[in-house]
PDB file of C-alpha atoms in Angstrom:
ATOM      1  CA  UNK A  20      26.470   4.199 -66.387  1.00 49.00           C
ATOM      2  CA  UNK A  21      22.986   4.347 -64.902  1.00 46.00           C
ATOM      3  CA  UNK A  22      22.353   1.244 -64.508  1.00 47.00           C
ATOM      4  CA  UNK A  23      25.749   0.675 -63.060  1.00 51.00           C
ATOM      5  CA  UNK A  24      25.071   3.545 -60.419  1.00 45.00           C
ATOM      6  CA  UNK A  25      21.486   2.011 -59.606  1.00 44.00           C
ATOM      7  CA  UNK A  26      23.096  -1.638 -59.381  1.00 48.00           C
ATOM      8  CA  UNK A  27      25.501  -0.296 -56.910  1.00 46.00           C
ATOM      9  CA  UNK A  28      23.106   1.742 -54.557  1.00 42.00           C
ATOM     10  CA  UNK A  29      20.577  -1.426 -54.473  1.00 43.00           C
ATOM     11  CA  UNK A  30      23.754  -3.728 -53.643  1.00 49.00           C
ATOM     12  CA  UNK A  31      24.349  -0.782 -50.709  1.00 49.00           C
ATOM     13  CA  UNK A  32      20.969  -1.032 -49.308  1.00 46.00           C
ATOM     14  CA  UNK A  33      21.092  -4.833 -49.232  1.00 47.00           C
ATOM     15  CA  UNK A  34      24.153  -4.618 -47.524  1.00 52.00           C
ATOM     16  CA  UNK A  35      22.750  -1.896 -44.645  1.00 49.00           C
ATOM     17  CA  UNK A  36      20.772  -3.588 -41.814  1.00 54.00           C
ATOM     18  CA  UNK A  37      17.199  -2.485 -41.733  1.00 50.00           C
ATOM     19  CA  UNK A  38      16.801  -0.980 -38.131  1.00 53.00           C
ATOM     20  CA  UNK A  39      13.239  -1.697 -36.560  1.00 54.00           C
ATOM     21  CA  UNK A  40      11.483   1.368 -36.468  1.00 56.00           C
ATOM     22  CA  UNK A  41      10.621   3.040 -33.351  1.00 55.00           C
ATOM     23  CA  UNK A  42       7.011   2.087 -33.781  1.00 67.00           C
ATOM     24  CA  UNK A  43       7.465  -1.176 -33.878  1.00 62.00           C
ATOM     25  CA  UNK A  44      10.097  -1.368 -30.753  1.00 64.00           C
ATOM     26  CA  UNK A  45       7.413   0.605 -28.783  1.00 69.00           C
ATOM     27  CA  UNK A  46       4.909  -1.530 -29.756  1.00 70.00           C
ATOM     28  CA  UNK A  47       7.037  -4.490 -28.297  1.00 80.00           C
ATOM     29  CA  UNK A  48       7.738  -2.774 -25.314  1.00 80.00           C
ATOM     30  CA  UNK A  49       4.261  -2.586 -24.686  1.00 86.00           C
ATOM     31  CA  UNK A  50       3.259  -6.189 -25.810  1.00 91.00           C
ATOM     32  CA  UNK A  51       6.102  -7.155 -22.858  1.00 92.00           C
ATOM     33  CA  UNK A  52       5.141  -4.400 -20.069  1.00 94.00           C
ATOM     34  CA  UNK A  53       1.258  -5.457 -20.294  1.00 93.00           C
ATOM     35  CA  UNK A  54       1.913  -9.517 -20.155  1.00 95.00           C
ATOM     36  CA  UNK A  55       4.595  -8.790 -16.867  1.00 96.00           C
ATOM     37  CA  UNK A  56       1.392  -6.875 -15.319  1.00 97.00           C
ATOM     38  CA  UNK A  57      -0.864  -9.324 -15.703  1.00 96.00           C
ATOM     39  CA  UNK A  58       1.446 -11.808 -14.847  1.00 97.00           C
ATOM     40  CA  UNK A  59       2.585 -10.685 -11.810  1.00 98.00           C
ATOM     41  CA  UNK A  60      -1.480  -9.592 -11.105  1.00 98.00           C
ATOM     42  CA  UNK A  61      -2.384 -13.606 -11.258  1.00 97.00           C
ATOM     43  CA  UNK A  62       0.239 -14.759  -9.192  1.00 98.00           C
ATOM     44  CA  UNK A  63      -0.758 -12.009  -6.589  1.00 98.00           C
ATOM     45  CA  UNK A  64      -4.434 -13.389  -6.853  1.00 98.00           C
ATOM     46  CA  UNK A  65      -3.515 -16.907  -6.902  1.00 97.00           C
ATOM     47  CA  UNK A  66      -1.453 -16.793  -3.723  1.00 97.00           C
ATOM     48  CA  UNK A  67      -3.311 -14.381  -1.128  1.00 97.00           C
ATOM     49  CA  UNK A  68      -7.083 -14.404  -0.905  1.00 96.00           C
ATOM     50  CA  UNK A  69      -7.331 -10.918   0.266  1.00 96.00           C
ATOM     51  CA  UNK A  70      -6.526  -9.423  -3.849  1.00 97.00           C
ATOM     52  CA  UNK A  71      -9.798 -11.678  -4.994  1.00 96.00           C
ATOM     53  CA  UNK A  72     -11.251  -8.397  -6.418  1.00 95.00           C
ATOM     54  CA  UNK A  73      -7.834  -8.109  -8.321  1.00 97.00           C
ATOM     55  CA  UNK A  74      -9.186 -11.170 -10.423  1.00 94.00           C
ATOM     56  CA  UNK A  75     -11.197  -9.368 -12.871  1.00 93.00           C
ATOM     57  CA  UNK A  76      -9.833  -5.896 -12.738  1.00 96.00           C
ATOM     58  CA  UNK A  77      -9.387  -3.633 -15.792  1.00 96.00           C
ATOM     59  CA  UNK A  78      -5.785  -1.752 -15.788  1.00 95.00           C
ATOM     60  CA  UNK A  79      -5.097   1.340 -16.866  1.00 95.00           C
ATOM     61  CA  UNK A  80      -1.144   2.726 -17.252  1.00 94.00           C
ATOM     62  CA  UNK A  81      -0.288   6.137 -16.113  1.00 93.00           C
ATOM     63  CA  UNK A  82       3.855   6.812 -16.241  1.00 92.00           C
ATOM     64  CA  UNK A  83       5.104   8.853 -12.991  1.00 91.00           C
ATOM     65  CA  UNK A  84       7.250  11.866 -13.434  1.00 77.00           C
ATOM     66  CA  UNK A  85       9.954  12.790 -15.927  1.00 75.00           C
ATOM     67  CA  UNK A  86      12.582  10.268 -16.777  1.00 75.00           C
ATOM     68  CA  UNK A  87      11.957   8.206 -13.812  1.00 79.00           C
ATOM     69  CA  UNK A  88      11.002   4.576 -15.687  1.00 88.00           C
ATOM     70  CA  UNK A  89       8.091   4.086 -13.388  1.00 95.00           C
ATOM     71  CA  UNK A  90       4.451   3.488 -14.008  1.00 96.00           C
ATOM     72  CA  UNK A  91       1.834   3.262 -12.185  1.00 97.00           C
ATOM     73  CA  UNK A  92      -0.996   0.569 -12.685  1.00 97.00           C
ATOM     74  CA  UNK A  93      -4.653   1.285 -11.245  1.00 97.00           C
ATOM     75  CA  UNK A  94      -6.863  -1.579 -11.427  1.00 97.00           C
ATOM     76  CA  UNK A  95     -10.385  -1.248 -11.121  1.00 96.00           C
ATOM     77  CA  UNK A  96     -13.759  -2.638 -11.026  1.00 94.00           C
ATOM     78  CA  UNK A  97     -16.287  -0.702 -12.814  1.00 92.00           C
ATOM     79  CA  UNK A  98     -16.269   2.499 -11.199  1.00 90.00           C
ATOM     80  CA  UNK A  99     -14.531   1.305  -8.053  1.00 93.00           C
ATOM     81  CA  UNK A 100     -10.703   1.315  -7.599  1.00 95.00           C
ATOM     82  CA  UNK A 101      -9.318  -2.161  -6.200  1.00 97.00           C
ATOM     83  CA  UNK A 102      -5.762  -1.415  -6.205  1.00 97.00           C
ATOM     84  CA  UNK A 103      -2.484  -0.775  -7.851  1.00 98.00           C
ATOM     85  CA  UNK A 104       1.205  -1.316  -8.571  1.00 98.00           C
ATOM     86  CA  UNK A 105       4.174   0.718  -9.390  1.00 98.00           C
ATOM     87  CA  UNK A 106       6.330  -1.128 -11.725  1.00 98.00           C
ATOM     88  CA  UNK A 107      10.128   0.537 -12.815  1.00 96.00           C
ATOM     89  CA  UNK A 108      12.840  -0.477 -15.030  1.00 92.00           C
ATOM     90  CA  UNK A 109      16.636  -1.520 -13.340  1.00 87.00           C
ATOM     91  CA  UNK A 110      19.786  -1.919 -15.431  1.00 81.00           C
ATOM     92  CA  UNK A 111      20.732  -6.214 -14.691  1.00 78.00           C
ATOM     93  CA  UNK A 112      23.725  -6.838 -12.677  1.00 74.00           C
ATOM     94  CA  UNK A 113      24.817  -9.428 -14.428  1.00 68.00           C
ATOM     95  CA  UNK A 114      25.522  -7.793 -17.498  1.00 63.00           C
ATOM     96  CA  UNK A 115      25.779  -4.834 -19.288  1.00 62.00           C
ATOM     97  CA  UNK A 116      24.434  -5.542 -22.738  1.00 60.00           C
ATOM     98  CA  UNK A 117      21.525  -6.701 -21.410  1.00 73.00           C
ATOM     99  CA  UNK A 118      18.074  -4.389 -21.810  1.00 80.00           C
ATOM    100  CA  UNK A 119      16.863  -2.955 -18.795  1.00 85.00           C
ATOM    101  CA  UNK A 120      13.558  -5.013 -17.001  1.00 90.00           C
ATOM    102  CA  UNK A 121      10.866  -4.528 -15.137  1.00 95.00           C
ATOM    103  CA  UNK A 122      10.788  -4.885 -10.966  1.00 97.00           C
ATOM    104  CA  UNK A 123       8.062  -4.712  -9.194  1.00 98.00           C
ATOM    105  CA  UNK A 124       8.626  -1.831  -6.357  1.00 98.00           C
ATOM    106  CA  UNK A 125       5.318  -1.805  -4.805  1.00 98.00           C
ATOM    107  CA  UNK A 126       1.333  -3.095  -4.909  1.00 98.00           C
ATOM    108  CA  UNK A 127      -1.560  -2.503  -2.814  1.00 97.00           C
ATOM    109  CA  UNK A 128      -5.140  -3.418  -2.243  1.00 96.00           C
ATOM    110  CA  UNK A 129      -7.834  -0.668  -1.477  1.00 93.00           C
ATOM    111  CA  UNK A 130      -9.832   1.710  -2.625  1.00 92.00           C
ATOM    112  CA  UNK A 131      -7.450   4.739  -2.759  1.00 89.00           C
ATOM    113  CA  UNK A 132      -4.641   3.864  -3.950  1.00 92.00           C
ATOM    114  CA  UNK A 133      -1.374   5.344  -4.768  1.00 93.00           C
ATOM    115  CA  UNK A 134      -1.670   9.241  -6.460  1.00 93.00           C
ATOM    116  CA  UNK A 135      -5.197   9.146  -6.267  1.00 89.00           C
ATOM    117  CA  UNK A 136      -7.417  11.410  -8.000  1.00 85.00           C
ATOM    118  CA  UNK A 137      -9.204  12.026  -4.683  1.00 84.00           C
ATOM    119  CA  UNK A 138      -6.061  13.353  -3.119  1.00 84.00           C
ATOM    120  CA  UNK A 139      -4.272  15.201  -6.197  1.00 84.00           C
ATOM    121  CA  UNK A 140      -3.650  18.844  -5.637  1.00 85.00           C
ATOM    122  CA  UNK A 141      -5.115  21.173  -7.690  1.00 80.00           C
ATOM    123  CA  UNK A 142      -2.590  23.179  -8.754  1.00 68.00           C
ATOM    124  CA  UNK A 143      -1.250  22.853 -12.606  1.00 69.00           C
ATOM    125  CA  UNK A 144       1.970  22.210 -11.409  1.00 74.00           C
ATOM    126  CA  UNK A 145       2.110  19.202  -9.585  1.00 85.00           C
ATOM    127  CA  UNK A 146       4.696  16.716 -10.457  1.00 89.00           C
ATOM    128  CA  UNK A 147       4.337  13.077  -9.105  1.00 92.00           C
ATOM    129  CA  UNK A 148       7.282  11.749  -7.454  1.00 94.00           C
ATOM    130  CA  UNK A 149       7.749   8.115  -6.490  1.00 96.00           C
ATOM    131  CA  UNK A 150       9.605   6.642  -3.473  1.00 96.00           C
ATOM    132  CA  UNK A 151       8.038   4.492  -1.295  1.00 97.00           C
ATOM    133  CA  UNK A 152       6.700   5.602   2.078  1.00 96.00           C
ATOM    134  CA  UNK A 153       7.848   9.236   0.656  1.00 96.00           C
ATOM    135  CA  UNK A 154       5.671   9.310  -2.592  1.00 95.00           C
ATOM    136  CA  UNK A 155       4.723  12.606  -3.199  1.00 94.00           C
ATOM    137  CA  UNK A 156       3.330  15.335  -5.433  1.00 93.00           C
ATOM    138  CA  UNK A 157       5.606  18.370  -5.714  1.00 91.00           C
ATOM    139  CA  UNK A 158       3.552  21.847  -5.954  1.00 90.00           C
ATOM    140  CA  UNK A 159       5.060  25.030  -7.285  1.00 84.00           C
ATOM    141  CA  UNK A 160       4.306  27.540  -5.004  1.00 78.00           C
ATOM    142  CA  UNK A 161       3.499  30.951  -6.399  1.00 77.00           C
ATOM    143  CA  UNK A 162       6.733  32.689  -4.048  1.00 74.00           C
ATOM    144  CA  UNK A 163       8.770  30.394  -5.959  1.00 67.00           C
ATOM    145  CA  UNK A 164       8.854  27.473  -3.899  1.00 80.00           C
ATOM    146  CA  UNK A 165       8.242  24.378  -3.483  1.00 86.00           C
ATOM    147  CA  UNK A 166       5.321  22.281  -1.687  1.00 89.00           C
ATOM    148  CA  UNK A 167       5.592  18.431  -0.613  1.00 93.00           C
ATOM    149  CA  UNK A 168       1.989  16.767  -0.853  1.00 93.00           C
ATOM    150  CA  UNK A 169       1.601  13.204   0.203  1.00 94.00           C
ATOM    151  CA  UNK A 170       0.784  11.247  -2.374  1.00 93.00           C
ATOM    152  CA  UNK A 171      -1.319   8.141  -0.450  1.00 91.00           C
ATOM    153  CA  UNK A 172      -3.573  10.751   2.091  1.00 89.00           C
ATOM    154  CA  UNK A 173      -2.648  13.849   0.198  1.00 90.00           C
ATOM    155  CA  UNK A 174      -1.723  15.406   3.643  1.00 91.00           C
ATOM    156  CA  UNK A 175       0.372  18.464   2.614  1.00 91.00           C
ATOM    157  CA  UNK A 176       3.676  19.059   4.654  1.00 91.00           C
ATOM    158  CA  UNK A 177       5.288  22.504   5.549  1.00 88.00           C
ATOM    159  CA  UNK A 178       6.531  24.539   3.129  1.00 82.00           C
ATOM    160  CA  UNK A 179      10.057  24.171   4.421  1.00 86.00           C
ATOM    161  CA  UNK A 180       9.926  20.331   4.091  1.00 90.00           C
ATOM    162  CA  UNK A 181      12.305  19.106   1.843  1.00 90.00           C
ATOM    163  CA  UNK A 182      12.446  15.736  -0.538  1.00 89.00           C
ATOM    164  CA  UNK A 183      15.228  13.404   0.089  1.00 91.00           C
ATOM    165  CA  UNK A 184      17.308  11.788  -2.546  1.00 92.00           C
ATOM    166  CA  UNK A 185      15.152   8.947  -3.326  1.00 92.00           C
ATOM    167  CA  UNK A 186      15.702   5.519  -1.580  1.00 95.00           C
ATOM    168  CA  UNK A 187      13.684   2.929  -3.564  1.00 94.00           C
ATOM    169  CA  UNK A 188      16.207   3.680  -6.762  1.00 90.00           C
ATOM    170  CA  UNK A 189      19.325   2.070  -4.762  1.00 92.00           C
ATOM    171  CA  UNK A 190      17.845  -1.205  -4.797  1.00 94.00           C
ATOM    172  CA  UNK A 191      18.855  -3.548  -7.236  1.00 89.00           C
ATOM    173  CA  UNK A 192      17.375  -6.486  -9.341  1.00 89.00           C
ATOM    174  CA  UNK A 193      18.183  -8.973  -6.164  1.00 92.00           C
ATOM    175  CA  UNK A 194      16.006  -7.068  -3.768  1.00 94.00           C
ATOM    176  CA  UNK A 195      12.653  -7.100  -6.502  1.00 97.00           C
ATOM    177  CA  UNK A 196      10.513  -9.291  -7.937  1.00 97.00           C
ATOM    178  CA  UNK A 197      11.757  -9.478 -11.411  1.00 95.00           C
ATOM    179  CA  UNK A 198       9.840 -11.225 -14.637  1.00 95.00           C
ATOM    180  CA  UNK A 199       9.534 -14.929 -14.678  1.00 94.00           C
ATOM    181  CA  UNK A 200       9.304 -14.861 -10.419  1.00 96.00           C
ATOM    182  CA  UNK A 201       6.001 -15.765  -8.673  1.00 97.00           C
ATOM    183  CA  UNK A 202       4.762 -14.825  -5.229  1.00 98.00           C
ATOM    184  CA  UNK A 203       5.490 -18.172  -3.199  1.00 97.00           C
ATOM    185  CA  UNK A 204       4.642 -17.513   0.551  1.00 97.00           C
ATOM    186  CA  UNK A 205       2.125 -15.211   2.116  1.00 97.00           C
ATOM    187  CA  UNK A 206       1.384 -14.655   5.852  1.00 96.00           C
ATOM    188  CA  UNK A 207      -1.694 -12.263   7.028  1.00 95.00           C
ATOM    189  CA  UNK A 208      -0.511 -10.551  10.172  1.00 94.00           C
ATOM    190  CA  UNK A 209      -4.036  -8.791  10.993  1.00 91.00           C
ATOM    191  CA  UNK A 210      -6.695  -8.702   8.213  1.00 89.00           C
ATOM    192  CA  UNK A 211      -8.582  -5.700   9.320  1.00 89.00           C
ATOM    193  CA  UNK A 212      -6.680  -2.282   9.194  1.00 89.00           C
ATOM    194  CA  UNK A 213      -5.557  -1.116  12.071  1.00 84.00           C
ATOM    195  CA  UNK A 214      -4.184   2.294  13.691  1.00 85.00           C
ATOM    196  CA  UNK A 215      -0.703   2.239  15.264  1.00 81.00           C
ATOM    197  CA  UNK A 216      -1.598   5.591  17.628  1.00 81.00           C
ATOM    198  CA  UNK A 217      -4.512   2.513  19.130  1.00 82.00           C
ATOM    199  CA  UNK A 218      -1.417   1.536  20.679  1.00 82.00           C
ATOM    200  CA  UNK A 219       1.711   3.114  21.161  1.00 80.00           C
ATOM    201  CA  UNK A 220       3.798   0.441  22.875  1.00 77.00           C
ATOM    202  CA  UNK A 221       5.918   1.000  19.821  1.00 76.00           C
ATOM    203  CA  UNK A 222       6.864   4.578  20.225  1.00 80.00           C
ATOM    204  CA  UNK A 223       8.898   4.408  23.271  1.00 77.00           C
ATOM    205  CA  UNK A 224      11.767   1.550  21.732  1.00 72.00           C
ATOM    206  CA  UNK A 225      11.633   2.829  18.227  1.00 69.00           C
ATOM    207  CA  UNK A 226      11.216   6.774  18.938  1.00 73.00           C
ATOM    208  CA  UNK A 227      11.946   7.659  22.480  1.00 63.00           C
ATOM    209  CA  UNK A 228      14.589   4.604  23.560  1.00 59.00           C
ATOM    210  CA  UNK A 229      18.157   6.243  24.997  1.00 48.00           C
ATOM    211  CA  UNK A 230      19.750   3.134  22.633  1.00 55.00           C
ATOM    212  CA  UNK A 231      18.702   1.777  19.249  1.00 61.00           C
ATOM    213  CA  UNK A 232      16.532  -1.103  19.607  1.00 63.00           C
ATOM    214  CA  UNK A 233      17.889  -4.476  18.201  1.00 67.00           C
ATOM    215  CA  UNK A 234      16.703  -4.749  14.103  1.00 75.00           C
ATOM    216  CA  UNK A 235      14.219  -7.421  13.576  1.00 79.00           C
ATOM    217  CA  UNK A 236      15.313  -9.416  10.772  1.00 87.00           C
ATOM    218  CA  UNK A 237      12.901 -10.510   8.121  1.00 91.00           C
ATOM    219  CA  UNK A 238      13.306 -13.798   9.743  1.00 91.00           C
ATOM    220  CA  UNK A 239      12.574 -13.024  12.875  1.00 88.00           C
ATOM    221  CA  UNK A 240       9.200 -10.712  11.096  1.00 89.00           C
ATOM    222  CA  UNK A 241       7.850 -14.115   9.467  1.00 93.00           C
ATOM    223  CA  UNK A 242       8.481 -16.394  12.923  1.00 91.00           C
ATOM    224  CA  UNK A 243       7.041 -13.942  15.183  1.00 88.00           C
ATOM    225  CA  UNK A 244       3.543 -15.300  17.156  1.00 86.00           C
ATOM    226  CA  UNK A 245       1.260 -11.744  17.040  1.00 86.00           C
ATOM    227  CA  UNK A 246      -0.818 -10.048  15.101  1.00 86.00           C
ATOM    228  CA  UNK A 247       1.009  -6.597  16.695  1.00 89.00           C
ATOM    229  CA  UNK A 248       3.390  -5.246  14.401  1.00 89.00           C
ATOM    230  CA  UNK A 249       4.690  -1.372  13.796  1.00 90.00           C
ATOM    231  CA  UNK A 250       6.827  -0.068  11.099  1.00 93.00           C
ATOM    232  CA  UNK A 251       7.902   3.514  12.349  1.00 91.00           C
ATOM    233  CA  UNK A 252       9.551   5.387   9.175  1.00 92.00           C
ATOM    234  CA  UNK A 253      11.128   8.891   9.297  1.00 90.00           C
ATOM    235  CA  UNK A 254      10.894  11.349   6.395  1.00 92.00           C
ATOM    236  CA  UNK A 255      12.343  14.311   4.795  1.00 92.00           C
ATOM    237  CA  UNK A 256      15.064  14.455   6.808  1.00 90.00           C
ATOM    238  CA  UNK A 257      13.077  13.084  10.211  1.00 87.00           C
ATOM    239  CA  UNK A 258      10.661  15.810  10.104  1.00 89.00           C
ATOM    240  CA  UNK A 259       8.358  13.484   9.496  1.00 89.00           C
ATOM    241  CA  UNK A 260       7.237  10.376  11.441  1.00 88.00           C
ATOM    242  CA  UNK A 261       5.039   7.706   9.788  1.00 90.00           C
ATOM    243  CA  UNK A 262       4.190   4.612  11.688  1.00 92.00           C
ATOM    244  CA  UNK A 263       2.491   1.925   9.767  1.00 94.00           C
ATOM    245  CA  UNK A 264       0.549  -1.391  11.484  1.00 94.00           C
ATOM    246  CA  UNK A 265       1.790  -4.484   9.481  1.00 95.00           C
ATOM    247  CA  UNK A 266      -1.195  -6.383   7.526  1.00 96.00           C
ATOM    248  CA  UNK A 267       0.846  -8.867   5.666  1.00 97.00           C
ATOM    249  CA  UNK A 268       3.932 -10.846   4.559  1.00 97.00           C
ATOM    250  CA  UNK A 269       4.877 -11.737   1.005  1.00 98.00           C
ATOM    251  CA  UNK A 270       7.669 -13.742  -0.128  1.00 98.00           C
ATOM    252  CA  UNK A 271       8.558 -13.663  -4.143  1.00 98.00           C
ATOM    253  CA  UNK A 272      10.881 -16.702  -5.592  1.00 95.00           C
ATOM    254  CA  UNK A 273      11.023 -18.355  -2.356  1.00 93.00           C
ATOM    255  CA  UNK A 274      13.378 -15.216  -0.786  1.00 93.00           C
ATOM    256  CA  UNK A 275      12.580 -12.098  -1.919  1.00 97.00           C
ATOM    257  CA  UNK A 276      10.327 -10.702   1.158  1.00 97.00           C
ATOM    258  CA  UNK A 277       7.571  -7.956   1.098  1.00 98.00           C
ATOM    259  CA  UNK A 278       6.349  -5.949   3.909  1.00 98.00           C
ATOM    260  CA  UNK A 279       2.150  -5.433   3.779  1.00 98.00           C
ATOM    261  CA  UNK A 280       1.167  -2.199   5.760  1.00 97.00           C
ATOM    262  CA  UNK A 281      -2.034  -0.055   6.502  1.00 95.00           C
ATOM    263  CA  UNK A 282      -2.524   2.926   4.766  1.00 93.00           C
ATOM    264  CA  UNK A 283      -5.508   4.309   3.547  1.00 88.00           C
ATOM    265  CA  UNK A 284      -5.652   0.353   2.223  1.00 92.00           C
ATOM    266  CA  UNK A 285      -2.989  -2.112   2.340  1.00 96.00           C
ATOM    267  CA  UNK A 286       0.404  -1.664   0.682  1.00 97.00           C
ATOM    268  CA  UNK A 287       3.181  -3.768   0.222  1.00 98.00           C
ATOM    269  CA  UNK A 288       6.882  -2.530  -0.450  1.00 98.00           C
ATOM    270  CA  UNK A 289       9.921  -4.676  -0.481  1.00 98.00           C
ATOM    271  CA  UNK A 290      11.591  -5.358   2.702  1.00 97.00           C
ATOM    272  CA  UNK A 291      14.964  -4.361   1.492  1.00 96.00           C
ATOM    273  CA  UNK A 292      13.330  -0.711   0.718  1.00 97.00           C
ATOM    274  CA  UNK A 293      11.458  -0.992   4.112  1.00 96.00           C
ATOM    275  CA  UNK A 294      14.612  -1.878   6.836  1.00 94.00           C
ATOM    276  CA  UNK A 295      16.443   0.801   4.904  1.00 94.00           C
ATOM    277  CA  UNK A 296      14.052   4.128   5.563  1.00 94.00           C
ATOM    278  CA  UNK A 297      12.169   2.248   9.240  1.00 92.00           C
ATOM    279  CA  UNK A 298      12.094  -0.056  12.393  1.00 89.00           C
ATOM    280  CA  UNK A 299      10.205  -2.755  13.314  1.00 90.00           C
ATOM    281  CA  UNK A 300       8.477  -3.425  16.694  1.00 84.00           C
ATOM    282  CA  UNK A 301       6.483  -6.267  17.862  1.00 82.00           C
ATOM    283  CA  UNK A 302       4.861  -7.455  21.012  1.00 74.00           C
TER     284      UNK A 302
END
């Protein structure tokens, strides 16, 4: 009867597939988020001259927020910072049995770079929020509220400012460089970073104008003769205005575009997240 028993459970666990254990899928997960990074890092150095410092960098992982799929990646050069990227996760649209994959939602080449160290708040209670142009830290204030900080200056907003419901989460696979893609095209607009308030010709169409201004397509971005561009972006709920000079142009898989900007640095964001939250001017 024993044996009989025993011969039946062993036939039971042959029969059961043996799941992977957690370990090991994390393990994988990190094998495949490490190789996208540097892949996408070599391609980015291979293609514009200006990441050259990228070549060599160390990278070190730091995961944004609660729940949000999004990680930050600082690369650095001994004890100098050279850059970053913020790398998420997006369901595919082709499918839903498919895993979800990485997308690259932003890079940028400087010294500071995105949620610095040189910029964090203080305060214990700072959660890092990413979204773009409106990347922030969020403070608990000791009155129970709640404090925006920005998280590429660290310029802290009002106390009544309020966070939007993020924008960079509605784009889709289409709109991103995804795995397997390679930066193709590359146009510097003005290599040395700029101020937009050196020149305000933008402020009257894209701020002041009695009629909206005419969108400048991505097209129209690329084609354009000067080395004068503006990006004007509102904020929580236009109480903030941030205008940005345009440094560069990126195109991933032949048609996935990338707007460069200064800031503190240069920064690059798709242009389907860009047209969304700002407006273009050029002379």
């Amino acid at each position: 009867m024993a044996r009989s028993l025993f011969a039946f459970l062993f036939a039971m666990a042959l029969a059961v597939p043996i799941q992977p254990s957690a370990s090991a899928e994390e393990a994988g997960w990190d094998e495949r988020f490490r190789t996208q990074v540097g892949e996408w890092k070599n391609t980015i150095v291979a293609q514009d001259p200006q990441f050259k410092e990228w070549r060599d960098a160390q990278i070190e992982v730091q995961t944004l927020g609660t729940n949000q799929h999004q990680w930050l990646i600082s690369l650095s050069r001994g004890s100098k910072q050279v850059g970053y990227m913020v790398i998420g996760e997006v369901m595919p649209t082709d499918t839903a049995a498919a895993p979800p994959q990485f997308v690259l939602l932003e890079y940028g080449l400087g010294e500071y770079i995105l949620f610095d160290d040189t910029f964090a708040p203080r305060e214990i209670a700072a959660e890092p929020v990413y979204d773009g142009f409106a990347s922030h830290w969020l403070v608990s204030l000791p009155q129970h509220g709640k404090q925006v900080i920005d998280a590429k200056t660290g310029e802290r907003y009002l106390s009544t400012t309020q966070a939007e419901e993020p924008v960079m989460s509605s784009l889709r696979e289409q709109d991103l460089a995804v795995p397997g893609q390679q930066l193709t095209a590359t146009r510097i607009v003005r290599s040395e970073e700029t101020h937009p308030f050196d020149d305000i010709s933008w402020f009257v169409p894209l701020v002041r104008a009695a009629e909206e201004s005419p969108r400048l397509s991505w097209e129209d971005l690329w084609q354009r003769d000067t080395d004068k561009m503006t990006v004007a972006v509102r904020l929580y709920h236009s109480e903030v205005l941030s205008p940005f000079s345009v440094g560069s142009l990126h195109v991933w898989n032949h048609h996935k575009p990338y707007v460069g900007v200064w800031d503190e640095g240069l920064r690059f964001l798709p242009y389907a997240y860009v047209q969304k939250v700002g407006k273009f001017h050029s002379q």
